[in-house]
PDB file of C-alpha atoms in Angstrom:
ATOM      1  CA  MET A   1    -101.780 -71.328 -56.314  1.00 53.00           C
ATOM      2  CA  THR A   2     -98.701 -71.032 -54.506  1.00 73.00           C
ATOM      3  CA  SER A   3     -98.375 -70.958 -51.172  1.00 72.00           C
ATOM      4  CA  GLY A   4     -96.851 -67.344 -50.802  1.00 82.00           C
ATOM      5  CA  LEU A   5     -99.652 -65.838 -53.582  1.00 86.00           C
ATOM      6  CA  LEU A   6    -102.223 -67.804 -51.166  1.00 92.00           C
ATOM      7  CA  GLU A   7    -100.682 -67.132 -47.486  1.00 92.00           C
ATOM      8  CA  HIS A   8    -100.910 -62.532 -49.368  1.00 92.00           C
ATOM      9  CA  ILE A   9    -104.133 -63.361 -49.904  1.00 95.00           C
ATOM     10  CA  VAL A  10    -105.203 -64.265 -46.881  1.00 95.00           C
ATOM     11  CA  ARG A  11    -103.635 -62.279 -44.822  1.00 96.00           C
ATOM     12  CA  PHE A  12    -105.027 -59.087 -47.161  1.00 97.00           C
ATOM     13  CA  VAL A  13    -109.277 -60.373 -46.725  1.00 97.00           C
ATOM     14  CA  VAL A  14    -108.375 -60.886 -42.417  1.00 97.00           C
ATOM     15  CA  LEU A  15    -106.542 -57.359 -41.892  1.00 98.00           C
ATOM     16  CA  LEU A  16    -109.229 -55.918 -44.197  1.00 98.00           C
ATOM     17  CA  GLY A  17    -111.385 -57.855 -42.184  1.00 97.00           C
ATOM     18  CA  LEU A  18    -110.145 -57.198 -39.215  1.00 97.00           C
ATOM     19  CA  GLN A  19    -110.647 -52.960 -39.912  1.00 98.00           C
ATOM     20  CA  VAL A  20    -114.576 -52.820 -41.688  1.00 97.00           C
ATOM     21  CA  LEU A  21    -115.784 -55.731 -38.708  1.00 97.00           C
ATOM     22  CA  VAL A  22    -114.192 -54.584 -35.630  1.00 97.00           C
ATOM     23  CA  LEU A  23    -111.362 -51.231 -35.716  1.00 96.00           C
ATOM     24  CA  ASP A  24    -113.821 -49.335 -37.376  1.00 94.00           C
ATOM     25  CA  HIS A  25    -115.623 -49.216 -34.373  1.00 94.00           C
ATOM     26  CA  LEU A  26    -113.832 -48.246 -32.311  1.00 92.00           C
ATOM     27  CA  VAL A  27    -114.052 -45.006 -30.711  1.00 86.00           C
ATOM     28  CA  LEU A  28    -110.869 -43.842 -28.136  1.00 92.00           C
ATOM     29  CA  PHE A  29    -110.481 -41.197 -26.631  1.00 91.00           C
ATOM     30  CA  ASP A  30    -112.871 -39.195 -29.184  1.00 91.00           C
ATOM     31  CA  GLY A  31    -111.883 -39.844 -32.476  1.00 88.00           C
ATOM     32  CA  MET A  32    -108.081 -38.689 -31.515  1.00 92.00           C
ATOM     33  CA  MET A  33    -106.839 -42.158 -32.206  1.00 96.00           C
ATOM     34  CA  VAL A  34    -107.439 -43.969 -35.453  1.00 96.00           C
ATOM     35  CA  PRO A  35    -106.532 -47.419 -36.004  1.00 97.00           C
ATOM     36  CA  LEU A  36    -106.087 -48.486 -39.341  1.00 98.00           C
ATOM     37  CA  LEU A  37    -104.015 -52.187 -39.702  1.00 98.00           C
ATOM     38  CA  TYR A  38    -105.231 -53.425 -42.757  1.00 98.00           C
ATOM     39  CA  ILE A  39    -102.033 -51.024 -43.870  1.00 99.00           C
ATOM     40  CA  LEU A  40     -99.742 -53.743 -43.385  1.00 98.00           C
ATOM     41  CA  PHE A  41    -100.957 -55.478 -45.464  1.00 98.00           C
ATOM     42  CA  LEU A  42     -98.779 -53.313 -48.072  1.00 98.00           C
ATOM     43  CA  LEU A  43     -96.631 -52.995 -45.287  1.00 98.00           C
ATOM     44  CA  MET A  44     -95.252 -56.930 -45.149  1.00 97.00           C
ATOM     45  CA  LEU A  45     -95.190 -57.843 -49.047  1.00 97.00           C
ATOM     46  CA  PRO A  46     -91.946 -59.505 -49.730  1.00 96.00           C
ATOM     47  CA  PHE A  47     -88.963 -56.417 -50.433  1.00 95.00           C
ATOM     48  CA  ASN A  48     -88.468 -57.357 -54.407  1.00 94.00           C
ATOM     49  CA  THR A  49     -92.331 -56.058 -55.090  1.00 96.00           C
ATOM     50  CA  PRO A  50     -92.008 -54.270 -58.513  1.00 96.00           C
ATOM     51  CA  PRO A  51     -92.997 -50.931 -58.212  1.00 96.00           C
ATOM     52  CA  TRP A  52     -96.277 -51.290 -60.244  1.00 98.00           C
ATOM     53  CA  ALA A  53     -97.513 -53.769 -58.363  1.00 97.00           C
ATOM     54  CA  MET A  54     -97.357 -52.137 -54.784  1.00 98.00           C
ATOM     55  CA  LEU A  55     -98.814 -49.092 -56.704  1.00 98.00           C
ATOM     56  CA  LEU A  56    -101.920 -51.636 -58.451  1.00 98.00           C
ATOM     57  CA  LEU A  57    -102.467 -53.439 -54.678  1.00 98.00           C
ATOM     58  CA  GLY A  58    -101.678 -49.617 -52.577  1.00 98.00           C
ATOM     59  CA  ALA A  59    -105.695 -49.187 -55.745  1.00 98.00           C
ATOM     60  CA  VAL A  60    -107.013 -52.388 -54.628  1.00 98.00           C
ATOM     61  CA  THR A  61    -106.576 -52.571 -50.816  1.00 98.00           C
ATOM     62  CA  GLY A  62    -107.078 -48.465 -50.560  1.00 98.00           C
ATOM     63  CA  ALA A  63    -110.546 -48.932 -53.219  1.00 98.00           C
ATOM     64  CA  ALA A  64    -111.786 -51.506 -50.483  1.00 98.00           C
ATOM     65  CA  MET A  65    -111.089 -49.521 -48.059  1.00 98.00           C
ATOM     66  CA  ASP A  66    -113.867 -47.129 -49.959  1.00 98.00           C
ATOM     67  CA  LEU A  67    -116.097 -49.510 -50.762  1.00 97.00           C
ATOM     68  CA  PHE A  68    -116.199 -50.858 -46.769  1.00 96.00           C
ATOM     69  CA  GLY A  69    -116.020 -47.177 -46.092  1.00 93.00           C
ATOM     70  CA  HIS A  70    -118.387 -45.065 -47.642  1.00 92.00           C
ATOM     71  CA  THR A  71    -115.442 -42.913 -48.211  1.00 92.00           C
ATOM     72  CA  PRO A  72    -114.981 -42.655 -52.091  1.00 92.00           C
ATOM     73  CA  GLY A  73    -111.486 -42.524 -52.768  1.00 95.00           C
ATOM     74  CA  MET A  74    -109.831 -41.523 -49.581  1.00 97.00           C
ATOM     75  CA  HIS A  75    -107.717 -44.655 -48.316  1.00 98.00           C
ATOM     76  CA  THR A  76    -107.214 -44.922 -52.266  1.00 98.00           C
ATOM     77  CA  SER A  77    -104.800 -42.151 -52.621  1.00 98.00           C
ATOM     78  CA  ALA A  78    -102.924 -42.952 -49.045  1.00 98.00           C
ATOM     79  CA  CYS A  79    -103.030 -46.362 -50.276  1.00 99.00           C
ATOM     80  CA  VAL A  80    -101.259 -45.007 -53.513  1.00 99.00           C
ATOM     81  CA  LEU A  81     -98.936 -43.441 -52.162  1.00 99.00           C
ATOM     82  CA  LEU A  82     -97.436 -45.378 -49.181  1.00 99.00           C
ATOM     83  CA  ALA A  83     -97.626 -48.247 -51.738  1.00 99.00           C
ATOM     84  CA  PHE A  84     -95.590 -44.815 -53.884  1.00 99.00           C
ATOM     85  CA  LEU A  85     -93.281 -44.510 -51.148  1.00 99.00           C
ATOM     86  CA  ARG A  86     -92.272 -47.354 -49.726  1.00 98.00           C
ATOM     87  CA  PRO A  87     -89.820 -49.332 -52.178  1.00 96.00           C
ATOM     88  CA  LEU A  88     -87.718 -45.919 -52.213  1.00 97.00           C
ATOM     89  CA  TRP A  89     -87.751 -45.922 -48.303  1.00 98.00           C
ATOM     90  CA  LEU A  90     -87.108 -49.751 -48.232  1.00 96.00           C
ATOM     91  CA  ARG A  91     -83.897 -48.114 -50.147  1.00 94.00           C
ATOM     92  CA  LEU A  92     -83.053 -45.524 -47.652  1.00 96.00           C
ATOM     93  CA  VAL A  93     -83.603 -48.135 -44.987  1.00 95.00           C
ATOM     94  CA  ALA A  94     -81.595 -50.887 -46.296  1.00 92.00           C
ATOM     95  CA  PRO A  95     -79.037 -52.967 -44.229  1.00 89.00           C
ATOM     96  CA  ARG A  96     -75.507 -53.194 -45.172  1.00 87.00           C
ATOM     97  CA  ASP A  97     -76.238 -55.975 -46.493  1.00 88.00           C
ATOM     98  CA  GLY A  98     -79.405 -55.138 -48.384  1.00 87.00           C
ATOM     99  CA  TYR A  99     -81.952 -57.392 -48.363  1.00 87.00           C
ATOM    100  CA  GLU A 100     -83.127 -61.084 -49.450  1.00 86.00           C
ATOM    101  CA  PHE A 101     -84.601 -61.798 -52.561  1.00 84.00           C
ATOM    102  CA  GLY A 102     -88.156 -62.949 -51.664  1.00 85.00           C
ATOM    103  CA  LEU A 103     -88.290 -62.867 -48.378  1.00 91.00           C
ATOM    104  CA  ARG A 104     -90.402 -60.180 -46.234  1.00 93.00           C
ATOM    105  CA  PRO A 105     -90.189 -56.858 -43.432  1.00 94.00           C
ATOM    106  CA  THR A 106     -91.003 -58.688 -40.100  1.00 94.00           C
ATOM    107  CA  VAL A 107     -89.954 -57.801 -37.151  1.00 96.00           C
ATOM    108  CA  GLN A 108     -88.383 -61.138 -36.267  1.00 94.00           C
ATOM    109  CA  ARG A 109     -86.621 -60.934 -39.347  1.00 92.00           C
ATOM    110  CA  MET A 110     -84.856 -57.423 -39.413  1.00 94.00           C
ATOM    111  CA  GLY A 111     -85.364 -56.117 -35.264  1.00 95.00           C
ATOM    112  CA  LEU A 112     -87.583 -53.990 -33.490  1.00 97.00           C
ATOM    113  CA  ALA A 113     -85.617 -50.938 -34.595  1.00 97.00           C
ATOM    114  CA  TRP A 114     -84.705 -51.441 -38.115  1.00 96.00           C
ATOM    115  CA  SER A 115     -89.292 -52.180 -37.902  1.00 97.00           C
ATOM    116  CA  ILE A 116     -89.460 -48.718 -35.911  1.00 98.00           C
ATOM    117  CA  THR A 117     -87.922 -47.317 -38.628  1.00 98.00           C
ATOM    118  CA  TYR A 118     -90.049 -49.005 -41.648  1.00 98.00           C
ATOM    119  CA  LEU A 119     -93.742 -49.108 -40.201  1.00 98.00           C
ATOM    120  CA  GLY A 120     -93.232 -45.609 -38.461  1.00 98.00           C
ATOM    121  CA  PRO A 121     -92.482 -42.955 -41.375  1.00 99.00           C
ATOM    122  CA  LEU A 122     -94.041 -44.366 -43.677  1.00 99.00           C
ATOM    123  CA  VAL A 123     -97.768 -44.718 -41.563  1.00 99.00           C
ATOM    124  CA  LEU A 124     -97.267 -41.426 -40.544  1.00 99.00           C
ATOM    125  CA  ILE A 125     -97.413 -40.248 -43.982  1.00 98.00           C
ATOM    126  CA  HIS A 126    -100.216 -42.329 -44.791  1.00 99.00           C
ATOM    127  CA  HIS A 127    -102.484 -41.250 -41.677  1.00 98.00           C
ATOM    128  CA  ILE A 128    -101.473 -37.949 -42.277  1.00 97.00           C
ATOM    129  CA  TRP A 129    -102.440 -38.110 -45.868  1.00 97.00           C
ATOM    130  CA  LEU A 130    -105.553 -39.802 -45.551  1.00 97.00           C
ATOM    131  CA  PHE A 131    -107.201 -37.476 -41.966  1.00 95.00           C
ATOM    132  CA  PHE A 132    -105.767 -34.231 -43.979  1.00 93.00           C
ATOM    133  CA  PHE A 133    -108.022 -35.541 -47.580  1.00 90.00           C
ATOM    134  CA  GLU A 134    -110.519 -35.974 -45.479  1.00 88.00           C
ATOM    135  CA  LEU A 135    -110.866 -32.440 -43.404  1.00 84.00           C
ATOM    136  CA  HIS A 136    -110.447 -31.030 -47.360  1.00 78.00           C
ATOM    137  CA  ARG A 137    -109.213 -27.297 -44.911  1.00 73.00           C
ATOM    138  CA  PHE A 138    -106.431 -27.538 -43.065  1.00 73.00           C
ATOM    139  CA  ASP A 139    -107.663 -23.939 -40.140  1.00 78.00           C
ATOM    140  CA  ARG A 140    -107.545 -27.058 -38.248  1.00 84.00           C
ATOM    141  CA  ILE A 141    -103.751 -28.312 -39.063  1.00 91.00           C
ATOM    142  CA  PHE A 142    -102.583 -28.951 -35.536  1.00 93.00           C
ATOM    143  CA  SER A 143    -105.844 -30.998 -34.306  1.00 92.00           C
ATOM    144  CA  THR A 144    -105.556 -32.682 -37.478  1.00 93.00           C
ATOM    145  CA  LEU A 145    -101.689 -33.724 -37.218  1.00 95.00           C
ATOM    146  CA  SER A 146    -102.466 -34.581 -33.156  1.00 96.00           C
ATOM    147  CA  ARG A 147    -104.808 -36.985 -34.947  1.00 95.00           C
ATOM    148  CA  SER A 148    -102.601 -37.857 -37.297  1.00 97.00           C
ATOM    149  CA  VAL A 149     -99.878 -38.434 -35.272  1.00 98.00           C
ATOM    150  CA  LEU A 150    -102.287 -40.762 -32.201  1.00 98.00           C
ATOM    151  CA  SER A 151    -103.306 -42.697 -34.716  1.00 98.00           C
ATOM    152  CA  ALA A 152    -100.064 -43.371 -36.005  1.00 98.00           C
ATOM    153  CA  LEU A 153     -98.528 -44.411 -32.993  1.00 98.00           C
ATOM    154  CA  LEU A 154    -101.330 -46.370 -31.856  1.00 98.00           C
ATOM    155  CA  THR A 155    -101.464 -48.612 -35.534  1.00 98.00           C
ATOM    156  CA  LEU A 156     -97.218 -48.492 -35.066  1.00 99.00           C
ATOM    157  CA  VAL A 157     -98.014 -50.430 -31.838  1.00 98.00           C
ATOM    158  CA  LEU A 158    -100.162 -52.620 -33.530  1.00 98.00           C
ATOM    159  CA  CYS A 159     -98.342 -53.153 -36.183  1.00 98.00           C
ATOM    160  CA  LEU A 160     -95.517 -54.283 -34.061  1.00 98.00           C
ATOM    161  CA  ILE A 161     -98.228 -56.715 -32.555  1.00 97.00           C
ATOM    162  CA  ALA A 162     -99.949 -58.319 -35.197  1.00 97.00           C
ATOM    163  CA  GLN A 163     -96.147 -59.395 -36.062  1.00 96.00           C
ATOM    164  CA  TYR A 164     -95.077 -60.946 -32.489  1.00 94.00           C
ATOM    165  CA  LEU A 165     -98.873 -62.992 -33.003  1.00 94.00           C
ATOM    166  CA  THR A 166     -98.380 -63.862 -37.050  1.00 89.00           C
ATOM    167  CA  GLY A 167     -94.063 -64.041 -37.113  1.00 76.00           C
ATOM    168  CA  ARG A 168     -92.687 -67.732 -37.871  1.00 65.00           C
ATOM    169  CA  SER A 169     -88.865 -68.034 -37.105  1.00 47.00           C
ATOM    170  CA  ALA A 170     -86.716 -65.453 -39.060  1.00 43.00           C
ATOM    171  CA  ARG A 171     -85.238 -68.333 -40.586  1.00 42.00           C
ATOM    172  CA  GLY A 172     -88.798 -68.557 -42.667  1.00 44.00           C
ATOM    173  CA  ARG A 173     -89.717 -67.928 -45.999  1.00 49.00           C
ATOM    174  CA  GLY A 174     -92.409 -66.085 -46.199  1.00 51.00           C
TER     175      GLY A 174
END
């Protein structure tokens, strides 16, 4: 087993555990802010992760959250959507020189502005999909959009903090 694969497995377990054991129990502003840090696993996979692998990992990540959260299919569908959109979005926000093979999109490597541009829309789309799917109706569109935006902002900040706290130098491969 390569150290890169082991690192991804550890990241998956740690983020999922943190989400299930800690973050899912936080009630912020009467439920208007829901931190969903577990999606950072998908967002930090290497640039060259094949689309089929992204979709598979999105399904596994979402299914794990659905299993622990008793939310059949909600997180799975949101994570598969995120996994589908990620390669498309990476192409749109690619630097002029492209991405270096095998590297991960970290704030240390790519910079804060690029990281916000990369993470922000994907996190927001994931949250909008998840919260509308959770509600099953559109009569509360403004409160659901507010919850999505506030939760996405909180998740984005947590993603950036997590990357700063766990990041290596920009020269590191992982």
